[in-house]
Each structure stands twice: as structure tokens, then as C-alpha cells.
PDB file of C-alpha atoms in Angstrom:
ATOM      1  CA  UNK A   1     108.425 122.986 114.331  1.00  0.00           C
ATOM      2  CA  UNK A   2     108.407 119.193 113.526  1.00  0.00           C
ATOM      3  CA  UNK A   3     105.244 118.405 111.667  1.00  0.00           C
ATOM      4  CA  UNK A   4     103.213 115.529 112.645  1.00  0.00           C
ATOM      5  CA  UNK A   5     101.680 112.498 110.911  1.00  0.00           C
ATOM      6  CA  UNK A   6      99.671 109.732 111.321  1.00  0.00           C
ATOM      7  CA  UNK A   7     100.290 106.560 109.743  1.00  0.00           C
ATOM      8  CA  UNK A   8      97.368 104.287 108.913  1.00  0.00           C
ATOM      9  CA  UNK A   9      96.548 100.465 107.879  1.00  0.00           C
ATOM     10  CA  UNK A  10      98.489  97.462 108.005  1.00  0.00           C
ATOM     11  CA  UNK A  11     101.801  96.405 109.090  1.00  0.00           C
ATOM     12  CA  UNK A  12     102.905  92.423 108.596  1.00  0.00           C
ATOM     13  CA  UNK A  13     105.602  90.562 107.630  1.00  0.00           C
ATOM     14  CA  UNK A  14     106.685  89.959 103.805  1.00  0.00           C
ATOM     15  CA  UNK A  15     107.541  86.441 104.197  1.00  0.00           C
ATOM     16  CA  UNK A  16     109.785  85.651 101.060  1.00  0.00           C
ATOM     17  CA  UNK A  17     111.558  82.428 100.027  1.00  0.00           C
ATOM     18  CA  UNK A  18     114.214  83.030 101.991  1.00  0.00           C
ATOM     19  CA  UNK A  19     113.787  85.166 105.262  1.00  0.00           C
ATOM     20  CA  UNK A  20     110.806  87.091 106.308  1.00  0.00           C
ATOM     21  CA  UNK A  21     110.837  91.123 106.232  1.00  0.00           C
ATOM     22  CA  UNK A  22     108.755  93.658 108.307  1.00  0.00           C
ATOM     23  CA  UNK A  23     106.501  95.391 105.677  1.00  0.00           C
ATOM     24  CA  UNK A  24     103.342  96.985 104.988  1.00  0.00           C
ATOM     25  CA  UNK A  25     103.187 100.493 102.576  1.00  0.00           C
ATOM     26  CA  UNK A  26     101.686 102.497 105.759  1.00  0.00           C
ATOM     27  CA  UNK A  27     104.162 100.941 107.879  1.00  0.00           C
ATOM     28  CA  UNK A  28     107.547 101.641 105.792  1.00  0.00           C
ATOM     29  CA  UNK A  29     106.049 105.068 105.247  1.00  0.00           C
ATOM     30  CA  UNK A  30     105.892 106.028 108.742  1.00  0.00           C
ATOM     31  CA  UNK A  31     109.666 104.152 109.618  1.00  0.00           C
ATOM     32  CA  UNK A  32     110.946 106.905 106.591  1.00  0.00           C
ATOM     33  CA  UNK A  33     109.773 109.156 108.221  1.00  0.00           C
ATOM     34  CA  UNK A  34     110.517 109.038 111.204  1.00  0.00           C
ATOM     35  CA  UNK A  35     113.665 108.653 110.161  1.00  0.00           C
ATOM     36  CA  UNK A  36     113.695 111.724 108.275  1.00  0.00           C
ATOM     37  CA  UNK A  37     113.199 113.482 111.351  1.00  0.00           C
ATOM     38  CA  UNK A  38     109.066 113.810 111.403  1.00  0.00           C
ATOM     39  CA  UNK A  39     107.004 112.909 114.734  1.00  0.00           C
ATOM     40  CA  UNK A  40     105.242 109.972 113.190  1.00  0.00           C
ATOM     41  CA  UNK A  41     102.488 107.640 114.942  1.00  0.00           C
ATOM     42  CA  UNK A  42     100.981 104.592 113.483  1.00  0.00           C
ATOM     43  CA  UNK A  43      97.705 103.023 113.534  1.00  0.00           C
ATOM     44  CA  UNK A  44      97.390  99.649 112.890  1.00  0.00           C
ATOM     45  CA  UNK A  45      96.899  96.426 115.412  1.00  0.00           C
ATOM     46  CA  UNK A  46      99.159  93.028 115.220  1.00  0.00           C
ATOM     47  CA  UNK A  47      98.436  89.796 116.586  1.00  0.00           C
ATOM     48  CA  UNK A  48      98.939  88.389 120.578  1.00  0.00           C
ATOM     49  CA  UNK A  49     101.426  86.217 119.106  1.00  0.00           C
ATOM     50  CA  UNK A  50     105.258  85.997 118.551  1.00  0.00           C
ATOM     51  CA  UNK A  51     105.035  87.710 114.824  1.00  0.00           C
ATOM     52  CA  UNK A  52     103.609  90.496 116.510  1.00  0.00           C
ATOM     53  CA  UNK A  53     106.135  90.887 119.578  1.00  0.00           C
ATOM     54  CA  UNK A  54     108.663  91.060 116.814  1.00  0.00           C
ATOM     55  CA  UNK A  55     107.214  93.491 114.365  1.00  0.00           C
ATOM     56  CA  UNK A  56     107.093  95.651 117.635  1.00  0.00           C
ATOM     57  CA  UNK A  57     110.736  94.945 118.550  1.00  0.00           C
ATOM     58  CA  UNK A  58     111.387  96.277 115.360  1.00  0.00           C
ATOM     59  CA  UNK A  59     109.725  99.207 114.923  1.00  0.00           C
ATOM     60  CA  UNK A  60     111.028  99.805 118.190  1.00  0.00           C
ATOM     61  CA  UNK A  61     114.128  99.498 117.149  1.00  0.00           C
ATOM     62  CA  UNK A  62     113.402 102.704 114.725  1.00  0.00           C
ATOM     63  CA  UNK A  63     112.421 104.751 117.426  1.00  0.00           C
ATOM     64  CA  UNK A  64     108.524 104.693 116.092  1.00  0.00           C
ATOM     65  CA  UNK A  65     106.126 105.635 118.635  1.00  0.00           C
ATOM     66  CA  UNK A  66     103.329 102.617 119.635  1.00  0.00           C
ATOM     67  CA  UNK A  67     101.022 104.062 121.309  1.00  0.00           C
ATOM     68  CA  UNK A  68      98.548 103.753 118.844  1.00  0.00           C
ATOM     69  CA  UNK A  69      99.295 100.180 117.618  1.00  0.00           C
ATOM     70  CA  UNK A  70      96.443  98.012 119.125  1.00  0.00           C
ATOM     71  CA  UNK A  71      97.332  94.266 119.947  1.00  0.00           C
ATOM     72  CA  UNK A  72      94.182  91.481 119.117  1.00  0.00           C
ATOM     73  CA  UNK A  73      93.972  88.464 120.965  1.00  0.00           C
ATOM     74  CA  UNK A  74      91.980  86.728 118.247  1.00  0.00           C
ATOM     75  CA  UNK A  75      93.565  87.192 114.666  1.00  0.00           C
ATOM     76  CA  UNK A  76      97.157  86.825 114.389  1.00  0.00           C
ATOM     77  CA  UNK A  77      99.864  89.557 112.762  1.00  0.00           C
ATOM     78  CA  UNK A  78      99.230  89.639 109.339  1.00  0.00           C
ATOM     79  CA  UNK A  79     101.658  88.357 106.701  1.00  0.00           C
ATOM     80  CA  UNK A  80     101.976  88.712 102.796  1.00  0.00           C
ATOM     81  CA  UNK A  81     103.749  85.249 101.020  1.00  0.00           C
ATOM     82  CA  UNK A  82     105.871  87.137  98.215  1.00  0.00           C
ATOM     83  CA  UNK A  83     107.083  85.953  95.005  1.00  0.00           C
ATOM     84  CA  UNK A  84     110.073  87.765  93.641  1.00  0.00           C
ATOM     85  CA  UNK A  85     111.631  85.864  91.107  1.00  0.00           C
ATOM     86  CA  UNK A  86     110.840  88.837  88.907  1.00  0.00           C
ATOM     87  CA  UNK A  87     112.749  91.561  90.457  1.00  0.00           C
ATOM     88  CA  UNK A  88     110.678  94.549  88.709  1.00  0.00           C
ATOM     89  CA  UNK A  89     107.712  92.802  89.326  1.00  0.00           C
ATOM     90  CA  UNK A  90     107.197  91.213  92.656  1.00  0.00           C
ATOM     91  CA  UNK A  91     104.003  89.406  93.217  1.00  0.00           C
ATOM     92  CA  UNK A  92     102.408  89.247  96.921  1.00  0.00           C
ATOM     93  CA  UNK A  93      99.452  86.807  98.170  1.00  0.00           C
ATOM     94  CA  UNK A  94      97.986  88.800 101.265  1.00  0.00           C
ATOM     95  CA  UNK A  95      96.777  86.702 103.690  1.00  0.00           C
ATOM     96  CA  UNK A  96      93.770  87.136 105.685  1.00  0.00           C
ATOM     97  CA  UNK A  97      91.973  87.744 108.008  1.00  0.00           C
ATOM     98  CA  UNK A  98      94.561  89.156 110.367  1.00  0.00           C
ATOM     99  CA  UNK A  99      94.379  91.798 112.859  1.00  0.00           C
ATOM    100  CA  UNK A 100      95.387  94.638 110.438  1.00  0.00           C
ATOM    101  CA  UNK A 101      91.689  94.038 109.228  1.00  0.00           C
ATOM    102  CA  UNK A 102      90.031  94.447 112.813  1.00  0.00           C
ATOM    103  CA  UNK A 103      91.321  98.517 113.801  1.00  0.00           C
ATOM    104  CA  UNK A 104      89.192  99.790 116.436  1.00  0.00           C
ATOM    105  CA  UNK A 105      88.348 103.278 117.094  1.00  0.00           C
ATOM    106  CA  UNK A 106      89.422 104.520 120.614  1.00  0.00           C
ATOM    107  CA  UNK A 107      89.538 107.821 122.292  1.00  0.00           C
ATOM    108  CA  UNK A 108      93.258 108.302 122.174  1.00  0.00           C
ATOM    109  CA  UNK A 109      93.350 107.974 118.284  1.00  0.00           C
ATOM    110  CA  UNK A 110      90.627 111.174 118.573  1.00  0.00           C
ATOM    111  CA  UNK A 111      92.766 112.818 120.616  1.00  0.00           C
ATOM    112  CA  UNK A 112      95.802 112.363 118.874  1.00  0.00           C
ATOM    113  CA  UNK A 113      94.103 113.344 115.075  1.00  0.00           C
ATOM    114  CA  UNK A 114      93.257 116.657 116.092  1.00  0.00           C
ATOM    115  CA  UNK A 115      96.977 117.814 116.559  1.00  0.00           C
ATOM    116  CA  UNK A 116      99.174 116.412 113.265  1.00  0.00           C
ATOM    117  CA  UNK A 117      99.490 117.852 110.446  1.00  0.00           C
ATOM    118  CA  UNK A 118      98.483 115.142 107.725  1.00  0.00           C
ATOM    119  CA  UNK A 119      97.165 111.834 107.923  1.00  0.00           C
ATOM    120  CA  UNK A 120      98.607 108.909 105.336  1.00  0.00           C
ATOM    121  CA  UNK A 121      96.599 105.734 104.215  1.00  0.00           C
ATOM    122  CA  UNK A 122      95.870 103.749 101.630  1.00  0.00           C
ATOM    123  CA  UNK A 123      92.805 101.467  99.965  1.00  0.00           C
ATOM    124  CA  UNK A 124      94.229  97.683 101.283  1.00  0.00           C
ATOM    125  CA  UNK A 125      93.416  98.486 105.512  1.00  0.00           C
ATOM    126  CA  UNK A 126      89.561  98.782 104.035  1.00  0.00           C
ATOM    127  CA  UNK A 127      89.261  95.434 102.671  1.00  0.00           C
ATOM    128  CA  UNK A 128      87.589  94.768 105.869  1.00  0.00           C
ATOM    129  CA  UNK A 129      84.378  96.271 107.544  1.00  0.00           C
ATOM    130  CA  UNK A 130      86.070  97.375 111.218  1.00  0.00           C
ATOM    131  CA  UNK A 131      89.147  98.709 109.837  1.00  0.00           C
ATOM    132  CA  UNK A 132      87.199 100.445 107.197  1.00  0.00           C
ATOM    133  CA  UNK A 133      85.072 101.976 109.790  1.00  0.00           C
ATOM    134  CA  UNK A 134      87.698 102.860 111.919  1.00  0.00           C
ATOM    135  CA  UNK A 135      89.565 104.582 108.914  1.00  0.00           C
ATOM    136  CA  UNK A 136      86.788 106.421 107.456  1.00  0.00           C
ATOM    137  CA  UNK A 137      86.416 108.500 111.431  1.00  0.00           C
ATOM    138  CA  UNK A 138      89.355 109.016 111.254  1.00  0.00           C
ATOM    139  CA  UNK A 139      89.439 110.825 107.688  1.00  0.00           C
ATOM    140  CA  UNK A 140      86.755 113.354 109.484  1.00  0.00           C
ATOM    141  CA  UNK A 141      89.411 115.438 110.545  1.00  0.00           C
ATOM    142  CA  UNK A 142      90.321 118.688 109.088  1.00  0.00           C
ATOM    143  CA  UNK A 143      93.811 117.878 108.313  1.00  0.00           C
ATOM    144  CA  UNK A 144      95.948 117.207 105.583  1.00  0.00           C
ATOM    145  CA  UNK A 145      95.335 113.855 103.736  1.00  0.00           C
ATOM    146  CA  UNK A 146      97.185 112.269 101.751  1.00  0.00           C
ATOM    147  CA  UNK A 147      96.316 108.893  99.690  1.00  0.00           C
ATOM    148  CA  UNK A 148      98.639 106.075  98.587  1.00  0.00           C
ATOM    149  CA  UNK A 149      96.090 104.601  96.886  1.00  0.00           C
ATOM    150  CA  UNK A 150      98.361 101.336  96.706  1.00  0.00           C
ATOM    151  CA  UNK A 151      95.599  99.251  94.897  1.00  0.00           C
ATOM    152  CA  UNK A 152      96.336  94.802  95.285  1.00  0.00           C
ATOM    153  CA  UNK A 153      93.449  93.288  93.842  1.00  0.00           C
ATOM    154  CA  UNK A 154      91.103  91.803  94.992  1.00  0.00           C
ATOM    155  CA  UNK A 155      90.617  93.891  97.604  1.00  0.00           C
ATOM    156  CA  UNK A 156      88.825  97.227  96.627  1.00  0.00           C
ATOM    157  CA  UNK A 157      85.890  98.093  94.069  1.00  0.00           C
ATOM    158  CA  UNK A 158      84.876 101.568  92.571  1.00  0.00           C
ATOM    159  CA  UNK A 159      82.649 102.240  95.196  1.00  0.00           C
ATOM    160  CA  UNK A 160      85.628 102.049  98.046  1.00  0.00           C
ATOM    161  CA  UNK A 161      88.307 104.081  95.391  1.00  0.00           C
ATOM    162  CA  UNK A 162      85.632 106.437  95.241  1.00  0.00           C
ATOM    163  CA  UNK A 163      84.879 106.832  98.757  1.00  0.00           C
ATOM    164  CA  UNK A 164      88.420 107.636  99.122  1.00  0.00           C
ATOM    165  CA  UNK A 165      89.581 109.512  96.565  1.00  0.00           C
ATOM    166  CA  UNK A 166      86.881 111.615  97.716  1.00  0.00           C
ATOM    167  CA  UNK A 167      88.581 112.163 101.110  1.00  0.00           C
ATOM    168  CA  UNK A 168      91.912 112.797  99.908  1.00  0.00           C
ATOM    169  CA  UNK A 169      93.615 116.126  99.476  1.00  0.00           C
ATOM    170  CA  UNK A 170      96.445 114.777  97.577  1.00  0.00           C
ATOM    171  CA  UNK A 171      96.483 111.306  96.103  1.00  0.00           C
ATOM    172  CA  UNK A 172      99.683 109.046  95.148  1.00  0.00           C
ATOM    173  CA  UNK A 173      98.995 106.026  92.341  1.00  0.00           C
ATOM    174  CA  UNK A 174     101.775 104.707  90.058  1.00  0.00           C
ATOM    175  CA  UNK A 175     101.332 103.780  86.036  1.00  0.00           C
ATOM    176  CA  UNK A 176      99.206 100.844  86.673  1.00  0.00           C
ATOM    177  CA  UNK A 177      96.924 102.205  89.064  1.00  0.00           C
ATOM    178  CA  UNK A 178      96.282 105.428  86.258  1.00  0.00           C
ATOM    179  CA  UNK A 179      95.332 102.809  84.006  1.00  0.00           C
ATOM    180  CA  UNK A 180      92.364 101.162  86.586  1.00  0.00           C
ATOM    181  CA  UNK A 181      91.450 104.258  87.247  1.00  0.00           C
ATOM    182  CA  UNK A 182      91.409 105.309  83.381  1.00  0.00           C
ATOM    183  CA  UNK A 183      88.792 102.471  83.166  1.00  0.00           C
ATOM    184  CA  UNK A 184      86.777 103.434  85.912  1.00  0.00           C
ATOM    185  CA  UNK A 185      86.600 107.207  85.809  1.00  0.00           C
ATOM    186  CA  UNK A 186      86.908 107.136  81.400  1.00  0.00           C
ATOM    187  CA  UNK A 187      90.172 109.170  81.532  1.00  0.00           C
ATOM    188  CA  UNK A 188      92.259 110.112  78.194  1.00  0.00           C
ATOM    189  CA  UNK A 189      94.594 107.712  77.288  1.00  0.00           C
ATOM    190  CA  UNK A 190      97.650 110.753  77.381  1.00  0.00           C
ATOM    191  CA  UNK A 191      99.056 110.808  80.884  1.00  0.00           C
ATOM    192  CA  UNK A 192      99.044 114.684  81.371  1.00  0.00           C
ATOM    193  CA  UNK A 193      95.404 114.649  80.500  1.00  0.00           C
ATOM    194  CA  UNK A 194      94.504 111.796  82.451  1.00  0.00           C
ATOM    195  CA  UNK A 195      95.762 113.278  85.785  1.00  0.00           C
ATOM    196  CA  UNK A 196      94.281 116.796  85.123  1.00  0.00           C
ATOM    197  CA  UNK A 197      90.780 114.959  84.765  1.00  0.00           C
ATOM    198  CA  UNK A 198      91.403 112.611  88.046  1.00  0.00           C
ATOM    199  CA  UNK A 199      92.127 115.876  89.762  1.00  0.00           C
ATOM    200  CA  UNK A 200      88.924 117.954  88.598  1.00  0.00           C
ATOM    201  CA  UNK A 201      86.805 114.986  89.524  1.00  0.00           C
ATOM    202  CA  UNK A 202      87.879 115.044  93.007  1.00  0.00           C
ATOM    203  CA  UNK A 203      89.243 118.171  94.071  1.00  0.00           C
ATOM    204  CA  UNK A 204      92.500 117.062  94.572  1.00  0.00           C
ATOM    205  CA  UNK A 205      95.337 119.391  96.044  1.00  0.00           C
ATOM    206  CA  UNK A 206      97.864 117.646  94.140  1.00  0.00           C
ATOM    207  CA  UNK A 207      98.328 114.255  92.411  1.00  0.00           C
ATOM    208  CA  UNK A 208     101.575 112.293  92.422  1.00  0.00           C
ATOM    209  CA  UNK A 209     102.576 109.520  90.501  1.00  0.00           C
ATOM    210  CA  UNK A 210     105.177 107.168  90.178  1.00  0.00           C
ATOM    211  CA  UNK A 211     106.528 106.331  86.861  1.00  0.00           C
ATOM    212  CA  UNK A 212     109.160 103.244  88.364  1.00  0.00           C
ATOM    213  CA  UNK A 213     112.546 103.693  86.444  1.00  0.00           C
ATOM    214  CA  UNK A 214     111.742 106.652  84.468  1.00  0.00           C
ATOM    215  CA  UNK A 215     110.952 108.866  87.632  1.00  0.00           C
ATOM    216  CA  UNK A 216     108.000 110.539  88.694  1.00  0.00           C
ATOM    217  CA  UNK A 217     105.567 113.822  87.715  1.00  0.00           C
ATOM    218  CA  UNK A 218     102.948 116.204  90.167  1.00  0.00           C
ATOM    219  CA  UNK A 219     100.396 117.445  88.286  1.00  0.00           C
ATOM    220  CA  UNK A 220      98.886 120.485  90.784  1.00  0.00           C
ATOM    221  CA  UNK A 221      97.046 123.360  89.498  1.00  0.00           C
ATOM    222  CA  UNK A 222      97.133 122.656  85.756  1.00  0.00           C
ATOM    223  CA  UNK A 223     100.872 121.910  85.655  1.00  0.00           C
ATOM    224  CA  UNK A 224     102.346 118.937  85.222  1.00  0.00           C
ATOM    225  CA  UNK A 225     106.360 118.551  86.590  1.00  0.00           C
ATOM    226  CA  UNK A 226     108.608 116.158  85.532  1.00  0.00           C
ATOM    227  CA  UNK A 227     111.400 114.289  87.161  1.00  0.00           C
ATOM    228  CA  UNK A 228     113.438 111.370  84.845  1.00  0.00           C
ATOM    229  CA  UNK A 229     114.743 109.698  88.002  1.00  0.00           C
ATOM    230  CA  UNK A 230     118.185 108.398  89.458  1.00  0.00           C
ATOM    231  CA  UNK A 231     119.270 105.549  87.752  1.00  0.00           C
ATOM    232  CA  UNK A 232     120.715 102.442  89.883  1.00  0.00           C
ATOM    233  CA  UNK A 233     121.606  98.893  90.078  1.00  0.00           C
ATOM    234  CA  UNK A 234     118.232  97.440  91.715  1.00  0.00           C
ATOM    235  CA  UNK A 235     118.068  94.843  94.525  1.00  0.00           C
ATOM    236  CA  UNK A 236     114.753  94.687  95.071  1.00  0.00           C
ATOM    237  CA  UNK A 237     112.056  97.410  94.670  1.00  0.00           C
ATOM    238  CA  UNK A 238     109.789  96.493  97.868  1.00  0.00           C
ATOM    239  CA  UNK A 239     109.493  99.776  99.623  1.00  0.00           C
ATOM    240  CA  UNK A 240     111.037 102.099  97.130  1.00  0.00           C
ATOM    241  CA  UNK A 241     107.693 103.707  96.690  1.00  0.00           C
ATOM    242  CA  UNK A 242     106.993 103.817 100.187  1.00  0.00           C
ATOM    243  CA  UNK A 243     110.205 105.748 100.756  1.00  0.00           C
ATOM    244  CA  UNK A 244     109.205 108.099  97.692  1.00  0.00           C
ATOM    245  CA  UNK A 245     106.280 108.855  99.314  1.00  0.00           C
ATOM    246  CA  UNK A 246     107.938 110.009 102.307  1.00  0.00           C
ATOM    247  CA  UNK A 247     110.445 112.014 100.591  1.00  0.00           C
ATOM    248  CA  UNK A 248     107.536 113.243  99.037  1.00  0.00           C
ATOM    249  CA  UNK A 249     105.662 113.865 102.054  1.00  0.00           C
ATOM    250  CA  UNK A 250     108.376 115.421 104.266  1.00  0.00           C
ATOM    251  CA  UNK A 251     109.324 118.121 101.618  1.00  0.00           C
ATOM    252  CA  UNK A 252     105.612 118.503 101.115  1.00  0.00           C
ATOM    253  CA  UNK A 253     105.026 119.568 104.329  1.00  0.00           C
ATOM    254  CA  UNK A 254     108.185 121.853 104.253  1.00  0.00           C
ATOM    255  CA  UNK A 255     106.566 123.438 101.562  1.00  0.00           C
ATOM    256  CA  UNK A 256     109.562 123.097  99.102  1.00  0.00           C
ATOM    257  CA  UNK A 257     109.078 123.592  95.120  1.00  0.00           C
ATOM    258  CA  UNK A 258     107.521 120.932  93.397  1.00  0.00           C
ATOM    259  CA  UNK A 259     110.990 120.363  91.810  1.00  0.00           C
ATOM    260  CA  UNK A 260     112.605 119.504  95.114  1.00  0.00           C
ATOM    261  CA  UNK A 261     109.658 117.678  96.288  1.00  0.00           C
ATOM    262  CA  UNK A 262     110.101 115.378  93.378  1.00  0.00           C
ATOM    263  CA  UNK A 263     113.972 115.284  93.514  1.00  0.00           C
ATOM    264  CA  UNK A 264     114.492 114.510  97.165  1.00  0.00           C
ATOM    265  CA  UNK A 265     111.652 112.363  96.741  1.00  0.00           C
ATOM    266  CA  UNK A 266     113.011 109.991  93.266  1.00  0.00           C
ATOM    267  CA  UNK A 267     116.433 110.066  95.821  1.00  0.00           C
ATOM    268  CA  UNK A 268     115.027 107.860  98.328  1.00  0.00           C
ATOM    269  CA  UNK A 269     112.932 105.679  96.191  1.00  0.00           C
ATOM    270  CA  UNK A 270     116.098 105.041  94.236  1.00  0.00           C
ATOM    271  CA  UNK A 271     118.130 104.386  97.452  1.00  0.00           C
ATOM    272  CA  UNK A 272     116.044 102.433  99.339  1.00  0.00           C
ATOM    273  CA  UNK A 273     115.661 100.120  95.825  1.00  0.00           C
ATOM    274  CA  UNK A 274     119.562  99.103  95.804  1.00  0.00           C
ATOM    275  CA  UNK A 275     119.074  97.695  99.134  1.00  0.00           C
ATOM    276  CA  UNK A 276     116.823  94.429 100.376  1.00  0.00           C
ATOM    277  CA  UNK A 277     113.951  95.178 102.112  1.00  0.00           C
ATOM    278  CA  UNK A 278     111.710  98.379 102.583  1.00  0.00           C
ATOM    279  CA  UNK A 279     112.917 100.064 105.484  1.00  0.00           C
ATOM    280  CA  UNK A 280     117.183  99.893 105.197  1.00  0.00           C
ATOM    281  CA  UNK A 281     118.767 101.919 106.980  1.00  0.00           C
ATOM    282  CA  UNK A 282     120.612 104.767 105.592  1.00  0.00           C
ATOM    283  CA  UNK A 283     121.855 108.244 106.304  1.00  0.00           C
ATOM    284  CA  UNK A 284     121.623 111.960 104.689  1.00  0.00           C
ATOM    285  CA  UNK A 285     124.701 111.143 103.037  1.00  0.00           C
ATOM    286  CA  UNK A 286     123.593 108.460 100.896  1.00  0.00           C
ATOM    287  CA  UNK A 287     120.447 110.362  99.878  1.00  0.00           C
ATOM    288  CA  UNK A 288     123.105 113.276  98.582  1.00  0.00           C
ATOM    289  CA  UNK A 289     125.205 110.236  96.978  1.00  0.00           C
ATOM    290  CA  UNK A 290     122.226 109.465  95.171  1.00  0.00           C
ATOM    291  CA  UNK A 291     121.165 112.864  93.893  1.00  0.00           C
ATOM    292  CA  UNK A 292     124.946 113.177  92.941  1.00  0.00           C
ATOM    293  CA  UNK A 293     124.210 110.973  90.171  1.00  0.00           C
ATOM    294  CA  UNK A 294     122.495 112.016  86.761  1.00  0.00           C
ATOM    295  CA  UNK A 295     119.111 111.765  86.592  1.00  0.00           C
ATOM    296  CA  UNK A 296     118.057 109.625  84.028  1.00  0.00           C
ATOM    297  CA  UNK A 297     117.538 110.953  80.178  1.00  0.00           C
TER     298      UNK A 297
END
């Protein structure tokens, strides 16, 4: 039976120096997976404006259902100016306010939360009061949830990471989000220990992180597993996590091994970095080319 998700928070356009590319973490999340076969539905809103006809057109164009994208007559679609000069470390100015940050509740979001499987979303759509309100119903039902904690400053504080973390049943962060919430939470400085504390303190099913070119670890039920990663020539790495988070997320729900959770999962994140852009498109061959490869020492 295909399992069902819910995407939520923002979805925009990464406007670099060049072109502009649809983006937003919830958004290339729920494009991987659907195209990895899941029945995916996002929640977000976009602007009454030409950016937003587009962003629709697009997602469209990836077969991702729309029901639940709300359109706001006010704010317009919501954009991020990025800077990447430094290919392993892309900087992004997210503008605001925008209609990602003004979510509304409605009955058919209700309805359609009480039949999925899991629910994805992330600490950026609840930089903003309605969205936050909106997202924090919604993470009353007694599914699966899954945080990308996906931390751009200056948009959270403890008090919202906490909130969160406390909703989540499995929680994503990469190096540099351990290391905020080392500082916050007074976690050891040793990675294995860090995550084992982060997980006691909230319960979690399972945490995740990313580890960027040397790969990726789980650390669920007082083991830690350890993937070195695919090495390849990078383009850009907007998106790669996003797509490692749906690897993650698909096999997750498959209930494979954490082994092939993570190795699927390190895959697409390295695919989806040789290309430009977070949401190329690609097939299951390419994934297989990838794992094909040696992992990284």
C-alpha cells in the first residue's frame, strides 16, 4: 500500500545570480517523493501573483497534488536571494513577509491528516505567528512525525526548537545544527554522545544526521550507524539534503534496515548534488549508478 505524507512550510523561489529555481526544504522533499512513488500532499500557500502561478505550473509539472496549497491575495510568493559563490557553502537571505508565513487552518487539511502516514516539517514555516499556529494543529495528530529541523537564523529561538523537538518522533539536523543544539541543550562535545543525549531529552524514535561529504549516521535505540557516503563531482548542493531526507523517509516507512535507509538515502543526496537545482529529475537507474560507486573511506 503506498504510504502517505504530508508536506509542510514554505515553498518559493531561490532566485540566484543567474536564473531563479523553485525551492523550499518542505517543498523539494515532497517533489522526491513523489517521485519516488509516495502519495505526497503539501501544505503551504503562494502569492496571487505570477511567481506563484509558476511555482504551481511546476509542481504540476511533477505530478504533486495541490489541493492543499492555499493562494493569498495579500503577500506575494515568497523568494530566498542566494549567494553561491561558495559552492559548499551557499548563503540565502529569506525574504519576508510572504505568504508561506500566513498558512491557515481549514477543514480539508483536518481531514486529510487523519489518513497519512507521517507528517514532514521543519523550524523556518514558524517564523511567523499564523503559520506557526496552523503548524502546531496540525502536529496534534497521532501520526508519524518527522523533523527537518533545517535551522536559518534568525528565525527560531530555544523556546520554538523546543516546542518542536518536542513534537517530533524522529528528528533530521546536519553538523552545524548538532553544534546549536550542543549549546542550547549542554550536549558532549563527541558526536555519538551528543545524539544519544538529544534523543533521551526528547523521546525521539530516531535521530538522523547529515555529515555533508563524509555521509551520514542514525543513532536509534543506543546505536549509532554509520554510512561514509558516495563521493562525486558537486554542482551545487541546494537540495541534496532534501533528497536525503526523502530517501530517508521512503525506506523509513518501508521499514528497511537502518543500513539501507542510510544507503539509499546518501544515493540521492549525492545524485541530486551533481546536478543544479533541488528537484532534477532523475530515474532509478541513476540512483543504482550512484550506489555503484564506492562509498567514501
Amino acid at each position: 500500500m503506498v504510504k502517505k505524507i504530508i508536506c509542510f512550510g514554505e515553498m518559493l523561489w531561490d532566485v540566484f545570480p543567474k536564473e531563479s529555481i523553485a525551492g523550499g526544504a518542505p517543498m523539494n522533499v515532497a517533489l522526491h517523493l513523489q517521485h519516488l512513488g509516495l502519495d505526497v500532499k503539501m501544505i503551504s500557500k503562494v502569492g496571487d501573483d505570477k511567481p506563484g502561478r509558476k511555482l504551481l505550473a511546476f509542481t504540476e509539472k511533477y505530478g504533486l497534488n495541490q489541493e492543499l496549497i492555499q493562494v493569498d491575495k495579500e503577500y506575494p510568493t515568497g523568494s530566498v536571494i542566494v549567494d553561491d559563490q561558495d559552492k559548499e557553502n551557499i548563503k540565502y537571505e529569506i525574504v519576508k513577509p510572504v505568504a508561506w508565513d500566513h498558512i491557515q487552518w481549514t477543514e480539508d487539511i483536518e481531514k486529510v491528516a487523519r489518513n497519512v502516514n507521517a507528517i514532514i516539517f521543519g523550524s523556518l514555516a514558524a517564523r511567523e505567528e499564523e503559520s506557526k499556529e496552523t503548524l502546531f494543529k496540525l502536529l496534534e495528530t497521532p501520526v508519524l512525525k518527522i523533523l527537518d529541523i533545517n535551522l536559518r537564523p534568525p528565525y527560531y529561538t530555544a523556546d520554538l526548537l523546543d516546542r518542536l523537538m518536542t513534537k517530533a518522533d524522529i528528528l533530521k539536523i546536519n553538523e552545524d545544527e548538532l553544534t546549536l543544539l550542543a549549546n542550547f541543550y549542554d550536549l558532549p562535545n563527541q558526536m555519538d554522545a551528543a545524539l544519544e543525549k538529544l534523543s533521551e531529552l526528547f523521546s525521539f524514535e530516531l535521530v538522523c544526521i547529515t555529515l555533508g561529504s563524509k555521509g551520514a549516521a542514525i543513532y536509534q535505540e543506543g546505536e549509532i550507524i554509520k554510512h561514509p557516503g558516495y563521493p562525486v563531482k558537486v554542482q551545487d548542493t541546494v537540495g541534496s539534503g532534501d533528497a536525503f531526507l526523502a530517501g530517508f523517509v521512503s525506506k523509513y516507512l518501508a521499514k528497511e534496515s537502518p543500513e539501507k535507509i542510510l544507503d539509499f538515502a546518501c544515493a540521492l543526496g549525492a545524485l541530486v548534488a551533481t546536478f543544479n537545482g533541488g528537484t532534477p529529475q532523475y530515474n532509478d537507474e541513476d540512483i543504482a549508478a550512484i550506489k555503484s560507486s564506492e562509498p567514501s573511506e
